[in-house]
mmCIF file of C-alpha atoms in Angstrom:
data_model
loop_
_atom_site.group_PDB
_atom_site.id
_atom_site.type_symbol
_atom_site.label_atom_id
_atom_site.label_comp_id
_atom_site.label_asym_id
_atom_site.label_seq_id
_atom_site.Cartn_x
_atom_site.Cartn_y
_atom_site.Cartn_z
ATOM 1 C CA MET A 1 0.000 0.000 0.000
ATOM 2 C CA ASN A 2 1.605 3.275 -1.076
ATOM 3 C CA SER A 3 1.790 6.432 1.045
ATOM 4 C CA TYR A 4 -0.894 8.191 -1.013
ATOM 5 C CA ILE A 5 -3.495 5.513 -0.204
ATOM 6 C CA VAL A 6 -2.494 5.511 3.476
ATOM 7 C CA ASN A 7 -2.864 9.293 3.696
ATOM 8 C CA GLU A 8 -6.268 9.171 1.987
ATOM 9 C CA LEU A 9 -7.467 6.541 4.463
ATOM 10 C CA LYS A 10 -6.316 8.707 7.364
ATOM 11 C CA LYS A 11 -8.264 11.661 5.977
ATOM 12 C CA GLU A 12 -11.360 9.507 5.567
ATOM 13 C CA GLU A 13 -11.141 8.253 9.153
ATOM 14 C CA ALA A 14 -10.621 11.779 10.477
ATOM 15 C CA TRP A 15 -13.678 13.000 8.596
ATOM 16 C CA ARG A 16 -15.699 10.059 9.945
ATOM 17 C CA LEU A 17 -14.687 11.020 13.483
ATOM 18 C CA PHE A 18 -15.952 14.583 12.972
ATOM 19 C CA LYS A 19 -19.288 13.234 11.693
ATOM 20 C CA ILE A 20 -19.606 10.982 14.753
ATOM 21 C CA ILE A 21 -18.906 13.908 17.073
ATOM 22 C CA GLY A 22 -21.416 15.997 15.136
ATOM 23 C CA ASP A 23 -24.108 13.355 15.646
ATOM 24 C CA PHE A 24 -23.547 13.363 19.397
ATOM 25 C CA ILE A 25 -23.358 17.161 19.694
ATOM 26 C CA ASP A 26 -26.700 17.560 17.917
ATOM 27 C CA GLY A 27 -28.339 15.077 20.255
ATOM 28 C CA PHE A 28 -26.765 16.383 23.458
ATOM 29 C CA GLU A 29 -27.795 19.942 22.632
ATOM 30 C CA VAL A 30 -31.416 19.209 21.726
ATOM 31 C CA MET A 31 -32.684 16.196 23.679
ATOM 32 C CA PRO A 32 -32.354 17.459 27.294
ATOM 33 C CA GLU A 33 -34.851 20.220 26.489
ATOM 34 C CA PHE A 34 -37.671 17.707 25.961
ATOM 35 C CA SER A 35 -37.931 15.859 29.262
ATOM 36 C CA PRO A 36 -39.799 13.759 30.238
ATOM 37 C CA SER A 37 -39.834 11.662 27.105
ATOM 38 C CA VAL A 38 -40.961 8.206 26.021
ATOM 39 C CA THR A 39 -39.218 6.353 23.208
ATOM 40 C CA VAL A 40 -41.431 4.230 20.969
ATOM 41 C CA PHE A 41 -40.004 1.436 18.800
ATOM 42 C CA GLY A 42 -41.723 -0.729 16.187
ATOM 43 C CA SER A 43 -42.025 -1.741 12.564
ATOM 44 C CA ALA A 44 -41.521 0.796 9.794
ATOM 45 C CA ARG A 45 -43.712 -1.302 7.471
ATOM 46 C CA VAL A 46 -47.188 -1.009 8.977
ATOM 47 C CA LYS A 47 -49.657 1.419 7.403
ATOM 48 C CA GLU A 48 -52.437 3.648 8.631
ATOM 49 C CA GLY A 49 -55.422 1.468 9.517
ATOM 50 C CA ASN A 50 -53.268 -1.378 10.815
ATOM 51 C CA LYS A 51 -54.187 -2.190 14.434
ATOM 52 C CA TYR A 52 -50.649 -1.530 15.650
ATOM 53 C CA TYR A 53 -50.432 1.771 13.775
ATOM 54 C CA GLU A 54 -53.659 2.965 15.374
ATOM 55 C CA ALA A 55 -52.587 1.758 18.837
ATOM 56 C CA ALA A 56 -49.258 3.594 18.551
ATOM 57 C CA ARG A 57 -51.086 6.716 17.419
ATOM 58 C CA GLU A 58 -53.393 6.476 20.439
ATOM 59 C CA LEU A 59 -50.416 5.963 22.734
ATOM 60 C CA GLY A 60 -48.599 8.990 21.339
ATOM 61 C CA TYR A 61 -51.711 11.122 21.741
ATOM 62 C CA LYS A 62 -52.438 10.081 25.332
ATOM 63 C CA LEU A 63 -48.845 10.352 26.519
ATOM 64 C CA ALA A 64 -48.488 13.791 24.936
ATOM 65 C CA LYS A 65 -51.631 14.915 26.746
ATOM 66 C CA LYS A 66 -49.917 13.848 29.979
ATOM 67 C CA GLY A 67 -46.914 16.045 29.147
ATOM 68 C CA PHE A 68 -44.527 13.435 27.750
ATOM 69 C CA THR A 69 -42.457 14.052 24.630
ATOM 70 C CA ILE A 70 -42.697 11.233 22.100
ATOM 71 C CA VAL A 71 -39.385 10.159 20.573
ATOM 72 C CA THR A 72 -39.063 7.730 17.653
ATOM 73 C CA GLY A 73 -36.628 6.829 14.902
ATOM 74 C CA GLY A 74 -38.431 9.387 12.750
ATOM 75 C CA GLY A 75 -39.481 7.102 9.897
ATOM 76 C CA PRO A 76 -42.764 5.556 8.728
ATOM 77 C CA GLY A 77 -44.939 2.864 10.309
ATOM 78 C CA ILE A 78 -45.073 2.710 14.093
ATOM 79 C CA MET A 79 -42.658 5.639 14.289
ATOM 80 C CA GLU A 80 -44.969 7.803 12.200
ATOM 81 C CA ALA A 81 -48.020 6.684 14.175
ATOM 82 C CA ALA A 82 -46.566 7.551 17.586
ATOM 83 C CA ASN A 83 -45.243 10.895 16.338
ATOM 84 C CA ARG A 84 -48.590 11.579 14.705
ATOM 85 C CA GLY A 85 -50.515 10.979 17.921
ATOM 86 C CA ALA A 86 -48.274 13.368 19.842
ATOM 87 C CA PHE A 87 -48.450 15.939 17.049
ATOM 88 C CA GLU A 88 -52.254 15.761 16.957
ATOM 89 C CA ALA A 89 -52.351 16.223 20.732
ATOM 90 C CA GLY A 90 -50.299 19.409 20.408
ATOM 91 C CA GLY A 91 -47.371 17.839 22.242
ATOM 92 C CA ASN A 92 -43.682 17.505 21.528
ATOM 93 C CA SER A 93 -42.909 14.983 18.795
ATOM 94 C CA ILE A 94 -39.264 14.166 17.982
ATOM 95 C CA GLY A 95 -37.906 12.046 15.139
ATOM 96 C CA LEU A 96 -34.308 10.821 15.175
ATOM 97 C CA ASN A 97 -33.856 10.009 11.522
ATOM 98 C CA ILE A 98 -31.029 7.951 10.033
ATOM 99 C CA LYS A 99 -29.299 8.707 6.731
ATOM 100 C CA LEU A 100 -29.327 5.558 4.586
ATOM 101 C CA PRO A 101 -28.277 4.702 1.001
ATOM 102 C CA LYS A 102 -31.983 4.472 0.205
ATOM 103 C CA GLU A 103 -32.956 7.585 2.084
ATOM 104 C CA GLN A 104 -35.402 7.111 4.951
ATOM 105 C CA LYS A 105 -37.723 10.083 4.679
ATOM 106 C CA PRO A 106 -38.676 11.672 7.999
ATOM 107 C CA ASN A 107 -42.384 11.388 8.695
ATOM 108 C CA PRO A 108 -44.307 14.685 8.636
ATOM 109 C CA TYR A 109 -45.533 14.511 12.247
ATOM 110 C CA THR A 110 -42.497 15.772 14.130
ATOM 111 C CA ASN A 111 -41.813 19.255 15.361
ATOM 112 C CA VAL A 112 -38.139 18.392 15.879
ATOM 113 C CA THR A 113 -36.113 16.191 13.510
ATOM 114 C CA LEU A 114 -32.463 15.245 13.932
ATOM 115 C CA ASN A 115 -30.613 13.465 11.132
ATOM 116 C CA PHE A 116 -27.928 10.981 12.156
ATOM 117 C CA ASN A 117 -25.103 9.500 10.110
ATOM 118 C CA TYR A 118 -24.523 6.526 12.414
ATOM 119 C CA PHE A 119 -26.893 4.008 13.955
ATOM 120 C CA PHE A 120 -24.951 3.766 17.224
ATOM 121 C CA ALA A 121 -25.092 7.522 17.878
ATOM 122 C CA ARG A 122 -28.801 7.552 17.083
ATOM 123 C CA LYS A 123 -29.403 4.609 19.421
ATOM 124 C CA VAL A 124 -27.673 6.435 22.264
ATOM 125 C CA MET A 125 -30.080 9.351 21.854
ATOM 126 C CA LEU A 126 -33.112 7.076 21.616
ATOM 127 C CA VAL A 127 -32.185 5.586 24.987
ATOM 128 C CA LYS A 128 -30.250 8.163 27.008
ATOM 129 C CA TYR A 129 -33.016 10.691 27.675
ATOM 130 C CA ALA A 130 -36.035 8.370 27.824
ATOM 131 C CA THR A 131 -38.214 7.943 30.896
ATOM 132 C CA ALA A 132 -39.792 4.797 29.462
ATOM 133 C CA PHE A 133 -39.750 2.574 26.385
ATOM 134 C CA VAL A 134 -42.666 1.045 24.504
ATOM 135 C CA LEU A 135 -42.074 -1.583 21.837
ATOM 136 C CA PHE A 136 -44.625 -2.543 19.235
ATOM 137 C CA PRO A 137 -44.177 -5.555 16.950
ATOM 138 C CA GLY A 138 -41.375 -5.110 14.443
ATOM 139 C CA GLY A 139 -38.446 -6.690 12.651
ATOM 140 C CA TYR A 140 -34.713 -6.972 13.254
ATOM 141 C CA GLY A 141 -34.360 -3.299 14.135
ATOM 142 C CA THR A 142 -37.048 -3.486 16.820
ATOM 143 C CA LEU A 143 -35.582 -6.690 18.259
ATOM 144 C CA ASP A 144 -32.125 -5.104 18.292
ATOM 145 C CA GLU A 145 -33.481 -2.117 20.198
ATOM 146 C CA LEU A 146 -35.337 -4.405 22.613
ATOM 147 C CA PHE A 147 -32.347 -6.542 23.539
ATOM 148 C CA GLU A 148 -29.913 -3.649 23.681
ATOM 149 C CA THR A 149 -32.194 -1.802 26.112
ATOM 150 C CA LEU A 150 -32.712 -4.979 28.150
ATOM 151 C CA THR A 151 -28.938 -5.449 28.338
ATOM 152 C CA LEU A 152 -28.357 -1.862 29.478
ATOM 153 C CA ILE A 153 -30.909 -2.241 32.281
ATOM 154 C CA GLN A 154 -29.697 -5.740 33.243
ATOM 155 C CA THR A 155 -26.090 -4.533 33.513
ATOM 156 C CA LYS A 156 -27.161 -1.402 35.395
ATOM 157 C CA LYS A 157 -25.874 0.949 32.715
ATOM 158 C CA LEU A 158 -29.405 2.326 32.561
ATOM 159 C CA LYS A 159 -31.931 2.862 35.337
ATOM 160 C CA PRO A 160 -34.778 0.308 35.404
ATOM 161 C CA PHE A 161 -37.232 2.461 33.482
ATOM 162 C CA PRO A 162 -40.518 0.911 32.336
ATOM 163 C CA LEU A 163 -39.879 -1.282 29.299
ATOM 164 C CA ILE A 164 -43.234 -2.328 27.888
ATOM 165 C CA LEU A 165 -44.010 -4.662 25.001
ATOM 166 C CA TYR A 166 -47.403 -4.054 23.421
ATOM 167 C CA ASP A 167 -49.631 -7.018 22.465
ATOM 168 C CA LYS A 168 -49.400 -10.219 24.483
ATOM 169 C CA GLU A 169 -50.329 -12.424 21.537
ATOM 170 C CA HIS A 170 -47.360 -11.187 19.532
ATOM 171 C CA TRP A 171 -44.716 -11.300 22.288
ATOM 172 C CA ASP A 172 -45.764 -14.451 24.202
ATOM 173 C CA GLY A 173 -43.750 -16.711 21.893
ATOM 174 C CA LEU A 174 -40.574 -14.765 22.668
ATOM 175 C CA LEU A 175 -41.308 -14.829 26.404
ATOM 176 C CA ASN A 176 -41.853 -18.599 26.339
ATOM 177 C CA TRP A 177 -38.599 -19.092 24.418
ATOM 178 C CA LEU A 178 -36.719 -17.004 26.963
ATOM 179 C CA LYS A 179 -38.157 -19.114 29.771
ATOM 180 C CA THR A 180 -37.645 -22.545 28.222
ATOM 181 C CA ASN A 181 -34.314 -21.996 26.462
ATOM 182 C CA VAL A 182 -32.519 -19.057 27.998
ATOM 183 C CA VAL A 183 -33.497 -19.073 31.685
ATOM 184 C CA SER A 184 -33.521 -22.889 31.883
ATOM 185 C CA ASN A 185 -29.925 -22.983 30.640
ATOM 186 C CA GLU A 186 -28.984 -20.234 33.106
ATOM 187 C CA TYR A 187 -27.914 -17.801 30.388
ATOM 188 C CA ILE A 188 -29.946 -15.198 32.278
ATOM 189 C CA ASP A 189 -31.539 -15.244 35.736
ATOM 190 C CA GLU A 190 -35.264 -15.711 36.072
ATOM 191 C CA GLU A 191 -35.523 -12.293 37.681
ATOM 192 C CA ASP A 192 -34.168 -10.764 34.461
ATOM 193 C CA LEU A 193 -37.570 -11.454 32.921
ATOM 194 C CA ASN A 194 -38.974 -8.814 35.274
ATOM 195 C CA ILE A 195 -37.087 -6.071 33.426
ATOM 196 C CA PHE A 196 -39.924 -5.856 30.905
ATOM 197 C CA LYS A 197 -43.697 -6.151 30.960
ATOM 198 C CA ILE A 198 -46.163 -7.204 28.278
ATOM 199 C CA MET A 199 -49.423 -5.240 28.106
ATOM 200 C CA ASP A 200 -52.495 -5.164 25.884
ATOM 201 C CA SER A 201 -54.052 -1.911 27.091
ATOM 202 C CA ILE A 202 -52.866 1.503 25.916
ATOM 203 C CA ASP A 203 -54.456 3.105 28.971
ATOM 204 C CA GLU A 204 -52.568 0.684 31.241
ATOM 205 C CA ILE A 205 -49.297 1.568 29.505
ATOM 206 C CA VAL A 206 -49.945 5.305 29.942
ATOM 207 C CA GLU A 207 -50.873 4.821 33.605
ATOM 208 C CA THR A 208 -47.756 2.715 34.268
ATOM 209 C CA ILE A 209 -45.446 5.298 32.703
ATOM 210 C CA GLU A 210 -47.125 8.247 34.401
ATOM 211 C CA SER A 211 -47.100 6.542 37.828
ATOM 212 C CA PHE A 212 -43.435 5.641 37.471
ATOM 213 C CA TYR A 213 -42.522 9.194 36.517
ATOM 214 C CA ILE A 214 -44.493 10.776 39.369
ATOM 215 C CA LYS A 215 -42.891 8.397 41.869
ATOM 216 C CA HIS A 216 -39.337 8.732 40.570
ATOM 217 C CA SER A 217 -39.206 12.205 39.001
ATOM 218 C CA LYS A 218 -36.821 13.591 41.651
ATOM 219 C CA ASP A 219 -34.423 10.669 41.201
ATOM 220 C CA LEU A 220 -34.548 11.005 37.419
ATOM 221 C CA THR A 221 -33.498 14.647 37.473
ATOM 222 C CA GLU A 222 -30.460 13.661 39.516
ATOM 223 C CA PHE A 223 -29.480 10.770 37.231
#
């Protein structure tokens, strides 16, 4: 490898570092202004009229009415639905969009949109300032976000905020697999299953998040 190629690689890595720092600066400057917030994860593929879309929209609306900012990945599907509910309620609706080769267009229901170059920086911002997490059914991205958040809480890198999975019918198979294959082989402790809850009622989810915040709001401001 000649010196020209080496120098070009060094320039490319230096530029990448500046973009990473830029991602974090944008998030650190904006996100603290919108507390308390709830991060909503779920499939980008569902459409308006789908039962999960409408449930996420209802959740966004009701949480916004309680004073919570709704934060999503900023794209379509569940992200759009949750942002839309908050937007329609007149609340704060944030989308943390990711720049992709096939551009993910931000949904039109946010009053704040941040565009990230890197998934890992975006994921930090989706988690760092949240008071609670709600996960709707989704694909690899949703599962990645679920298990990363579970790991952060399990390892005490994140406070044990409410982590709620919506729709028992959808998530029961995963819960049973965790019990019969993961807990039984002692890969995790049985008590680790208590990190998350599965709920079918949007009102119950809102009540759980609100009650947690009221009880722990002083501790959260000091965290």
